[in-house]
Amino acid sequence: MNDAQIVRALRRADQVARRAMAMGRHPFGAVLVAPDGDTVLAEQGNIDTVQHAEATLARAASLEYPADYLAQCTLVTTFEPCAMCAGTVYWANIGRVVYGAEESALLALTGNHPENPTLALPCREVFARGQKTIEVIGPVPELADEMVATHRGFWESRGR
Ligand SMILES: [Zn+2]
């Protein structure tokens, strides 16, 4: 994906995150982009503490598309995927991950919040233990602030 495609897809994922938030869910969003770098095949917002946007999207994609096709696709997500989601991307055979803001930025927002006690393990470390290469692009500095802005005030408003 080129820079313009990455920016477009991240902004779309952020719209999905805002829609999830409007439904009372956590403000995370992800989209699956086709090999052309433009076509959005599917989008998914957060459902709950266990059913994160990325893992849910990767599972649905694995039912819908063959593994060799998914190897050419990209999962684009507002924040760096957690270990669970990175693992699901791996097993779904999705070939590339793009994220806007890194996990440490999320940790700074959520801390030990009981609804999102962030698992601070970079996705590159998860993928490095695998037997195949998954390309990772992120964080994207010019968009990280936009992704963080969606979360501003959210976690405080959820109480503890
Ligand atoms: Zn996750």
Short mmCIF file of N, CA and C and ligand atoms in Angstrom, two decimals:
data_model
loop_
_atom_site.label_atom_id
_atom_site.label_comp_id
_atom_site.label_asym_id
_atom_site.label_seq_id
_atom_site.Cartn_x
_atom_site.Cartn_y
_atom_site.Cartn_z
N MET A 1 0.85 -1.20 0.00
CA MET A 1 0.00 0.00 0.00
C MET A 1 0.88 1.24 0.00
N ASN A 2 0.51 2.23 -0.80
CA ASN A 2 1.27 3.48 -0.79
C ASN A 2 0.77 4.40 0.33
N ASP A 3 1.47 5.50 0.53
CA ASP A 3 1.15 6.37 1.66
C ASP A 3 -0.30 6.88 1.61
N ALA A 4 -0.75 7.27 0.44
CA ALA A 4 -2.12 7.81 0.31
C ALA A 4 -3.15 6.72 0.65
N GLN A 5 -2.89 5.50 0.21
CA GLN A 5 -3.81 4.39 0.50
C GLN A 5 -3.83 4.10 2.01
N ILE A 6 -2.66 4.17 2.64
CA ILE A 6 -2.57 3.92 4.08
C ILE A 6 -3.37 4.96 4.86
N VAL A 7 -3.20 6.22 4.48
CA VAL A 7 -3.92 7.30 5.16
C VAL A 7 -5.43 7.12 4.99
N ARG A 8 -5.86 6.81 3.78
CA ARG A 8 -7.29 6.62 3.51
C ARG A 8 -7.86 5.48 4.35
N ALA A 9 -7.14 4.37 4.38
CA ALA A 9 -7.65 3.19 5.10
C ALA A 9 -7.65 3.42 6.61
N LEU A 10 -6.64 4.12 7.12
CA LEU A 10 -6.61 4.40 8.57
C LEU A 10 -7.76 5.32 8.97
N ARG A 11 -8.05 6.30 8.13
CA ARG A 11 -9.17 7.21 8.45
C ARG A 11 -10.49 6.46 8.40
N ARG A 12 -10.60 5.51 7.48
CA ARG A 12 -11.83 4.69 7.42
C ARG A 12 -11.94 3.83 8.68
N ALA A 13 -10.82 3.24 9.11
CA ALA A 13 -10.82 2.43 10.34
C ALA A 13 -11.20 3.29 11.54
N ASP A 14 -10.77 4.54 11.54
CA ASP A 14 -11.11 5.44 12.65
C ASP A 14 -12.61 5.77 12.64
N GLN A 15 -13.19 5.87 11.45
CA GLN A 15 -14.66 6.07 11.37
C GLN A 15 -15.37 4.86 11.97
N VAL A 16 -14.86 3.68 11.69
CA VAL A 16 -15.45 2.45 12.24
C VAL A 16 -15.33 2.47 13.77
N ALA A 17 -14.18 2.93 14.26
CA ALA A 17 -13.96 3.03 15.71
C ALA A 17 -14.97 3.99 16.35
N ARG A 18 -15.19 5.12 15.68
CA ARG A 18 -16.15 6.10 16.23
C ARG A 18 -17.57 5.56 16.20
N ARG A 19 -17.88 4.77 15.19
CA ARG A 19 -19.21 4.15 15.12
C ARG A 19 -19.39 3.15 16.27
N ALA A 20 -18.32 2.38 16.55
CA ALA A 20 -18.38 1.42 17.67
C ALA A 20 -18.62 2.17 18.97
N MET A 21 -17.92 3.29 19.14
CA MET A 21 -18.07 4.09 20.36
C MET A 21 -19.50 4.61 20.48
N ALA A 22 -20.08 5.02 19.37
CA ALA A 22 -21.47 5.53 19.39
C ALA A 22 -22.45 4.43 19.81
N MET A 23 -22.05 3.16 19.62
CA MET A 23 -22.89 2.03 20.04
C MET A 23 -22.57 1.58 21.46
N GLY A 24 -21.72 2.35 22.15
CA GLY A 24 -21.40 2.02 23.53
C GLY A 24 -20.24 1.04 23.66
N ARG A 25 -19.53 0.82 22.58
CA ARG A 25 -18.40 -0.12 22.60
C ARG A 25 -17.09 0.66 22.67
N HIS A 26 -15.99 -0.08 22.78
CA HIS A 26 -14.70 0.58 22.85
C HIS A 26 -14.33 1.14 21.47
N PRO A 27 -13.68 2.30 21.43
CA PRO A 27 -13.43 2.97 20.14
C PRO A 27 -12.24 2.40 19.37
N PHE A 28 -12.40 1.16 18.93
CA PHE A 28 -11.39 0.55 18.07
C PHE A 28 -12.07 0.12 16.78
N GLY A 29 -11.33 0.26 15.66
CA GLY A 29 -11.89 -0.14 14.38
C GLY A 29 -10.81 -0.70 13.48
N ALA A 30 -11.22 -1.62 12.60
CA ALA A 30 -10.28 -2.23 11.66
C ALA A 30 -10.98 -2.47 10.33
N VAL A 31 -10.21 -2.42 9.26
CA VAL A 31 -10.73 -2.76 7.94
C VAL A 31 -9.78 -3.74 7.26
N LEU A 32 -10.35 -4.57 6.40
CA LEU A 32 -9.55 -5.49 5.61
C LEU A 32 -9.48 -4.93 4.20
N VAL A 33 -8.26 -4.71 3.71
CA VAL A 33 -8.05 -4.09 2.40
C VAL A 33 -7.56 -5.15 1.41
N ALA A 34 -8.14 -5.12 0.23
CA ALA A 34 -7.83 -6.08 -0.84
C ALA A 34 -6.41 -5.86 -1.37
N PRO A 35 -5.90 -6.81 -2.16
CA PRO A 35 -4.55 -6.68 -2.72
C PRO A 35 -4.32 -5.40 -3.53
N ASP A 36 -5.37 -4.79 -4.05
CA ASP A 36 -5.19 -3.54 -4.81
C ASP A 36 -4.85 -2.34 -3.92
N GLY A 37 -4.96 -2.52 -2.59
CA GLY A 37 -4.61 -1.44 -1.67
C GLY A 37 -5.71 -0.42 -1.48
N ASP A 38 -6.79 -0.55 -2.21
CA ASP A 38 -7.88 0.43 -2.16
C ASP A 38 -9.21 -0.17 -1.67
N THR A 39 -9.55 -1.31 -2.22
CA THR A 39 -10.87 -1.89 -1.95
C THR A 39 -10.97 -2.38 -0.51
N VAL A 40 -11.99 -1.89 0.19
CA VAL A 40 -12.23 -2.37 1.55
C VAL A 40 -13.17 -3.57 1.47
N LEU A 41 -12.67 -4.73 1.87
CA LEU A 41 -13.44 -5.97 1.78
C LEU A 41 -14.39 -6.13 2.96
N ALA A 42 -13.98 -5.61 4.11
CA ALA A 42 -14.80 -5.76 5.33
C ALA A 42 -14.33 -4.75 6.35
N GLU A 43 -15.24 -4.42 7.26
CA GLU A 43 -14.84 -3.55 8.37
C GLU A 43 -15.46 -4.09 9.65
N GLN A 44 -14.80 -3.79 10.76
CA GLN A 44 -15.27 -4.33 12.04
C GLN A 44 -14.87 -3.40 13.17
N GLY A 45 -15.83 -3.08 14.01
CA GLY A 45 -15.54 -2.32 15.21
C GLY A 45 -15.39 -3.25 16.40
N ASN A 46 -14.94 -2.69 17.51
CA ASN A 46 -14.85 -3.48 18.74
C ASN A 46 -16.23 -3.98 19.14
N ILE A 47 -16.28 -5.20 19.70
CA ILE A 47 -17.54 -5.74 20.24
C ILE A 47 -17.49 -5.70 21.76
N ASP A 48 -16.46 -6.31 22.33
CA ASP A 48 -16.31 -6.26 23.79
C ASP A 48 -14.87 -6.57 24.16
N THR A 49 -14.65 -6.80 25.44
CA THR A 49 -13.28 -6.97 25.96
C THR A 49 -12.55 -8.15 25.32
N VAL A 50 -13.29 -9.17 24.92
CA VAL A 50 -12.66 -10.35 24.32
C VAL A 50 -12.73 -10.29 22.80
N GLN A 51 -13.84 -9.82 22.27
CA GLN A 51 -14.02 -9.79 20.81
C GLN A 51 -13.57 -8.44 20.25
N HIS A 52 -12.25 -8.34 20.11
CA HIS A 52 -11.64 -7.13 19.58
C HIS A 52 -11.94 -7.02 18.08
N ALA A 53 -11.82 -5.80 17.57
CA ALA A 53 -12.11 -5.56 16.15
C ALA A 53 -11.25 -6.43 15.24
N GLU A 54 -9.93 -6.47 15.51
CA GLU A 54 -9.01 -7.14 14.57
C GLU A 54 -9.20 -8.65 14.55
N ALA A 55 -9.32 -9.26 15.75
CA ALA A 55 -9.47 -10.72 15.80
C ALA A 55 -10.80 -11.14 15.19
N THR A 56 -11.86 -10.36 15.47
CA THR A 56 -13.18 -10.67 14.92
C THR A 56 -13.14 -10.57 13.39
N LEU A 57 -12.48 -9.53 12.90
CA LEU A 57 -12.36 -9.33 11.45
C LEU A 57 -11.55 -10.45 10.80
N ALA A 58 -10.45 -10.82 11.44
CA ALA A 58 -9.58 -11.87 10.89
C ALA A 58 -10.31 -13.22 10.84
N ARG A 59 -11.08 -13.51 11.89
CA ARG A 59 -11.84 -14.77 11.90
C ARG A 59 -12.88 -14.81 10.79
N ALA A 60 -13.62 -13.70 10.65
CA ALA A 60 -14.65 -13.63 9.60
C ALA A 60 -13.99 -13.75 8.22
N ALA A 61 -12.85 -13.09 8.04
CA ALA A 61 -12.15 -13.12 6.76
C ALA A 61 -11.70 -14.53 6.40
N SER A 62 -11.27 -15.28 7.42
CA SER A 62 -10.77 -16.64 7.16
C SER A 62 -11.90 -17.57 6.71
N LEU A 63 -13.14 -17.23 7.08
CA LEU A 63 -14.28 -18.02 6.63
C LEU A 63 -14.70 -17.63 5.22
N GLU A 64 -14.42 -16.39 4.87
CA GLU A 64 -14.91 -15.81 3.62
C GLU A 64 -13.93 -15.98 2.45
N TYR A 65 -12.62 -15.93 2.73
CA TYR A 65 -11.62 -15.90 1.67
C TYR A 65 -10.56 -16.99 1.87
N PRO A 66 -10.02 -17.51 0.77
CA PRO A 66 -8.95 -18.51 0.88
C PRO A 66 -7.66 -17.90 1.44
N ALA A 67 -6.88 -18.73 2.11
CA ALA A 67 -5.67 -18.27 2.78
C ALA A 67 -4.67 -17.62 1.82
N ASP A 68 -4.55 -18.16 0.60
CA ASP A 68 -3.56 -17.58 -0.32
C ASP A 68 -3.99 -16.19 -0.81
N TYR A 69 -5.28 -15.93 -0.80
CA TYR A 69 -5.76 -14.58 -1.12
C TYR A 69 -5.51 -13.63 0.05
N LEU A 70 -5.81 -14.11 1.27
CA LEU A 70 -5.61 -13.26 2.45
C LEU A 70 -4.13 -12.90 2.63
N ALA A 71 -3.24 -13.73 2.15
CA ALA A 71 -1.81 -13.44 2.24
C ALA A 71 -1.46 -12.15 1.49
N GLN A 72 -2.30 -11.78 0.53
CA GLN A 72 -2.06 -10.55 -0.25
C GLN A 72 -2.87 -9.36 0.29
N CYS A 73 -3.64 -9.60 1.35
CA CYS A 73 -4.51 -8.56 1.90
C CYS A 73 -3.84 -7.88 3.10
N THR A 74 -4.41 -6.75 3.50
CA THR A 74 -3.88 -5.98 4.62
C THR A 74 -4.97 -5.72 5.64
N LEU A 75 -4.68 -5.98 6.89
CA LEU A 75 -5.59 -5.58 7.97
C LEU A 75 -5.10 -4.24 8.49
N VAL A 76 -5.97 -3.24 8.41
CA VAL A 76 -5.62 -1.87 8.81
C VAL A 76 -6.41 -1.55 10.07
N THR A 77 -5.70 -1.13 11.12
CA THR A 77 -6.34 -0.92 12.41
C THR A 77 -5.84 0.36 13.07
N THR A 78 -6.72 0.97 13.85
CA THR A 78 -6.39 2.28 14.42
C THR A 78 -5.23 2.20 15.40
N PHE A 79 -5.22 1.12 16.23
CA PHE A 79 -4.14 0.92 17.21
C PHE A 79 -3.46 -0.41 16.95
N GLU A 80 -2.21 -0.49 17.33
CA GLU A 80 -1.44 -1.72 17.18
C GLU A 80 -2.21 -2.90 17.77
N PRO A 81 -2.33 -3.99 17.03
CA PRO A 81 -3.09 -5.14 17.54
C PRO A 81 -2.43 -5.79 18.76
N CYS A 82 -3.25 -6.25 19.68
CA CYS A 82 -2.74 -6.94 20.87
C CYS A 82 -2.24 -8.33 20.48
N ALA A 83 -1.70 -9.04 21.44
CA ALA A 83 -1.15 -10.38 21.17
C ALA A 83 -2.22 -11.33 20.65
N MET A 84 -3.43 -11.25 21.20
CA MET A 84 -4.53 -12.12 20.73
C MET A 84 -4.85 -11.83 19.27
N CYS A 85 -4.96 -10.57 18.93
CA CYS A 85 -5.33 -10.20 17.57
C CYS A 85 -4.19 -10.49 16.59
N ALA A 86 -2.96 -10.21 17.01
CA ALA A 86 -1.82 -10.53 16.15
C ALA A 86 -1.78 -12.03 15.89
N GLY A 87 -2.04 -12.83 16.91
CA GLY A 87 -2.08 -14.28 16.75
C GLY A 87 -3.16 -14.71 15.77
N THR A 88 -4.32 -14.07 15.84
CA THR A 88 -5.41 -14.44 14.93
C THR A 88 -5.10 -14.02 13.50
N VAL A 89 -4.46 -12.87 13.34
CA VAL A 89 -4.02 -12.43 12.01
C VAL A 89 -3.04 -13.47 11.43
N TYR A 90 -2.15 -13.93 12.29
CA TYR A 90 -1.16 -14.93 11.87
C TYR A 90 -1.86 -16.20 11.36
N TRP A 91 -2.79 -16.72 12.17
CA TRP A 91 -3.45 -17.97 11.81
C TRP A 91 -4.41 -17.80 10.64
N ALA A 92 -4.93 -16.60 10.44
CA ALA A 92 -5.82 -16.34 9.31
C ALA A 92 -5.02 -16.15 8.01
N ASN A 93 -3.70 -16.02 8.15
CA ASN A 93 -2.79 -15.88 7.01
C ASN A 93 -2.92 -14.54 6.29
N ILE A 94 -3.31 -13.51 7.03
CA ILE A 94 -3.35 -12.16 6.46
C ILE A 94 -1.91 -11.66 6.37
N GLY A 95 -1.53 -11.15 5.19
CA GLY A 95 -0.12 -10.92 4.91
C GLY A 95 0.50 -9.65 5.46
N ARG A 96 -0.36 -8.66 5.81
CA ARG A 96 0.21 -7.38 6.22
C ARG A 96 -0.71 -6.72 7.24
N VAL A 97 -0.08 -6.02 8.19
CA VAL A 97 -0.83 -5.24 9.18
C VAL A 97 -0.35 -3.79 9.09
N VAL A 98 -1.30 -2.88 9.09
CA VAL A 98 -1.00 -1.44 9.19
C VAL A 98 -1.71 -0.92 10.42
N TYR A 99 -0.99 -0.20 11.28
CA TYR A 99 -1.67 0.40 12.42
C TYR A 99 -1.28 1.87 12.56
N GLY A 100 -2.21 2.65 13.16
CA GLY A 100 -1.98 4.09 13.29
C GLY A 100 -1.12 4.44 14.47
N ALA A 101 -1.57 4.06 15.67
CA ALA A 101 -0.85 4.40 16.90
C ALA A 101 -0.37 3.12 17.57
N GLU A 102 0.75 3.22 18.27
CA GLU A 102 1.33 2.00 18.85
C GLU A 102 0.71 1.67 20.20
N GLU A 103 0.95 0.42 20.59
CA GLU A 103 0.38 -0.11 21.83
C GLU A 103 0.75 0.73 23.04
N SER A 104 1.96 1.28 23.07
CA SER A 104 2.36 2.09 24.23
C SER A 104 1.51 3.35 24.35
N ALA A 105 1.05 3.89 23.20
CA ALA A 105 0.15 5.05 23.23
C ALA A 105 -1.19 4.66 23.82
N LEU A 106 -1.63 3.43 23.53
CA LEU A 106 -2.89 2.95 24.08
C LEU A 106 -2.75 2.72 25.58
N LEU A 107 -1.63 2.13 25.95
CA LEU A 107 -1.39 1.88 27.38
C LEU A 107 -1.44 3.19 28.17
N ALA A 108 -0.89 4.25 27.57
CA ALA A 108 -0.92 5.56 28.23
C ALA A 108 -2.35 6.05 28.41
N LEU A 109 -3.25 5.65 27.49
CA LEU A 109 -4.65 6.07 27.58
C LEU A 109 -5.45 5.22 28.56
N THR A 110 -5.20 3.91 28.53
CA THR A 110 -6.06 2.99 29.29
C THR A 110 -5.46 2.54 30.61
N GLY A 111 -4.13 2.51 30.71
CA GLY A 111 -3.50 2.02 31.93
C GLY A 111 -4.04 0.64 32.30
N ASN A 112 -4.44 0.49 33.56
CA ASN A 112 -4.97 -0.81 34.01
C ASN A 112 -6.49 -0.81 34.04
N HIS A 113 -7.10 0.01 33.20
CA HIS A 113 -8.56 0.06 33.16
C HIS A 113 -9.14 -1.36 33.05
N PRO A 114 -10.08 -1.71 33.93
CA PRO A 114 -10.58 -3.09 33.93
C PRO A 114 -11.21 -3.52 32.61
N GLU A 115 -11.71 -2.58 31.82
CA GLU A 115 -12.30 -2.95 30.52
C GLU A 115 -11.24 -3.10 29.44
N ASN A 116 -10.06 -2.58 29.68
CA ASN A 116 -8.99 -2.70 28.69
C ASN A 116 -7.62 -2.62 29.35
N PRO A 117 -7.30 -3.65 30.14
CA PRO A 117 -5.97 -3.66 30.77
C PRO A 117 -4.93 -4.04 29.71
N THR A 118 -4.50 -3.04 28.97
CA THR A 118 -3.69 -3.24 27.76
C THR A 118 -2.54 -4.22 27.94
N LEU A 119 -2.47 -5.15 26.99
CA LEU A 119 -1.43 -6.17 26.97
C LEU A 119 -0.28 -5.60 26.15
N ALA A 120 0.74 -5.09 26.84
CA ALA A 120 1.79 -4.35 26.16
C ALA A 120 2.85 -5.28 25.58
N LEU A 121 2.50 -5.89 24.46
CA LEU A 121 3.44 -6.76 23.76
C LEU A 121 3.38 -6.37 22.28
N PRO A 122 4.45 -5.77 21.76
CA PRO A 122 4.41 -5.31 20.36
C PRO A 122 4.07 -6.44 19.40
N CYS A 123 3.24 -6.16 18.39
CA CYS A 123 2.82 -7.22 17.47
C CYS A 123 4.01 -7.77 16.68
N ARG A 124 5.03 -6.95 16.46
CA ARG A 124 6.20 -7.46 15.73
C ARG A 124 6.88 -8.59 16.51
N GLU A 125 6.82 -8.51 17.84
CA GLU A 125 7.42 -9.59 18.65
C GLU A 125 6.62 -10.88 18.50
N VAL A 126 5.29 -10.75 18.43
CA VAL A 126 4.45 -11.94 18.23
C VAL A 126 4.77 -12.56 16.87
N PHE A 127 4.77 -11.73 15.81
CA PHE A 127 5.00 -12.25 14.46
C PHE A 127 6.40 -12.83 14.30
N ALA A 128 7.36 -12.27 15.02
CA ALA A 128 8.75 -12.75 14.90
C ALA A 128 8.90 -14.20 15.34
N ARG A 129 7.96 -14.66 16.19
CA ARG A 129 8.02 -16.06 16.65
C ARG A 129 7.39 -17.03 15.67
N GLY A 130 6.76 -16.50 14.62
CA GLY A 130 6.09 -17.36 13.65
C GLY A 130 7.04 -17.94 12.62
N GLN A 131 6.47 -18.73 11.72
CA GLN A 131 7.25 -19.43 10.71
C GLN A 131 7.07 -18.81 9.33
N LYS A 132 6.47 -17.64 9.28
CA LYS A 132 6.28 -16.94 8.01
C LYS A 132 6.35 -15.45 8.29
N THR A 133 6.57 -14.68 7.25
CA THR A 133 6.73 -13.24 7.42
C THR A 133 5.40 -12.52 7.27
N ILE A 134 5.08 -11.68 8.23
CA ILE A 134 3.93 -10.79 8.12
C ILE A 134 4.49 -9.36 8.18
N GLU A 135 4.24 -8.61 7.13
CA GLU A 135 4.75 -7.24 7.08
C GLU A 135 3.95 -6.35 8.03
N VAL A 136 4.65 -5.51 8.78
CA VAL A 136 3.98 -4.59 9.69
C VAL A 136 4.39 -3.17 9.33
N ILE A 137 3.40 -2.31 9.15
CA ILE A 137 3.64 -0.88 8.91
C ILE A 137 2.96 -0.11 10.04
N GLY A 138 3.71 0.65 10.80
CA GLY A 138 3.14 1.43 11.88
C GLY A 138 4.18 1.64 12.97
N PRO A 139 4.02 2.61 13.84
CA PRO A 139 2.93 3.57 13.79
C PRO A 139 3.09 4.54 12.62
N VAL A 140 2.01 5.23 12.29
CA VAL A 140 2.02 6.23 11.23
C VAL A 140 1.93 7.59 11.93
N PRO A 141 3.09 8.25 12.13
CA PRO A 141 3.14 9.43 13.00
C PRO A 141 2.15 10.53 12.63
N GLU A 142 1.94 10.76 11.34
CA GLU A 142 1.05 11.87 10.96
C GLU A 142 -0.42 11.58 11.28
N LEU A 143 -0.74 10.31 11.58
CA LEU A 143 -2.13 9.98 11.90
C LEU A 143 -2.33 9.50 13.34
N ALA A 144 -1.22 9.25 14.05
CA ALA A 144 -1.34 8.70 15.40
C ALA A 144 -2.17 9.62 16.30
N ASP A 145 -1.98 10.93 16.17
CA ASP A 145 -2.74 11.88 17.00
C ASP A 145 -4.24 11.78 16.73
N GLU A 146 -4.59 11.58 15.46
CA GLU A 146 -6.02 11.43 15.12
C GLU A 146 -6.61 10.20 15.79
N MET A 147 -5.84 9.10 15.79
CA MET A 147 -6.33 7.86 16.38
C MET A 147 -6.48 8.03 17.90
N VAL A 148 -5.49 8.70 18.50
CA VAL A 148 -5.53 8.94 19.95
C VAL A 148 -6.69 9.86 20.30
N ALA A 149 -6.96 10.86 19.45
CA ALA A 149 -8.02 11.84 19.73
C ALA A 149 -9.38 11.16 19.90
N THR A 150 -9.60 10.09 19.14
CA THR A 150 -10.87 9.36 19.24
C THR A 150 -11.06 8.82 20.66
N HIS A 151 -9.95 8.52 21.34
CA HIS A 151 -10.02 7.91 22.68
C HIS A 151 -10.03 8.94 23.80
N ARG A 152 -9.76 10.21 23.44
CA ARG A 152 -9.61 11.22 24.49
C ARG A 152 -10.91 11.35 25.29
N GLY A 153 -10.80 11.16 26.59
CA GLY A 153 -11.97 11.29 27.47
C GLY A 153 -12.80 10.02 27.57
N PHE A 154 -12.60 9.07 26.62
CA PHE A 154 -13.44 7.87 26.62
C PHE A 154 -13.23 7.01 27.86
N TRP A 155 -11.97 6.70 28.15
CA TRP A 155 -11.69 5.74 29.24
C TRP A 155 -12.04 6.33 30.60
N GLU A 156 -11.82 7.64 30.74
CA GLU A 156 -12.21 8.30 31.99
C GLU A 156 -13.73 8.20 32.17
N SER A 157 -14.46 8.32 31.05
CA SER A 157 -15.92 8.33 31.13
C SER A 157 -16.49 6.96 31.46
N ARG A 158 -15.68 5.89 31.30
CA ARG A 158 -16.18 4.53 31.56
C ARG A 158 -16.14 4.16 33.03
N GLY A 159 -15.50 5.00 33.85
CA GLY A 159 -15.43 4.66 35.28
C GLY A 159 -14.54 3.45 35.51
N ARG A 160 -14.38 3.06 36.76
CA ARG A 160 -13.50 1.93 37.06
C ARG A 160 -14.14 1.00 38.07
ZN ZN B 1 -6.80 -7.25 20.35
#
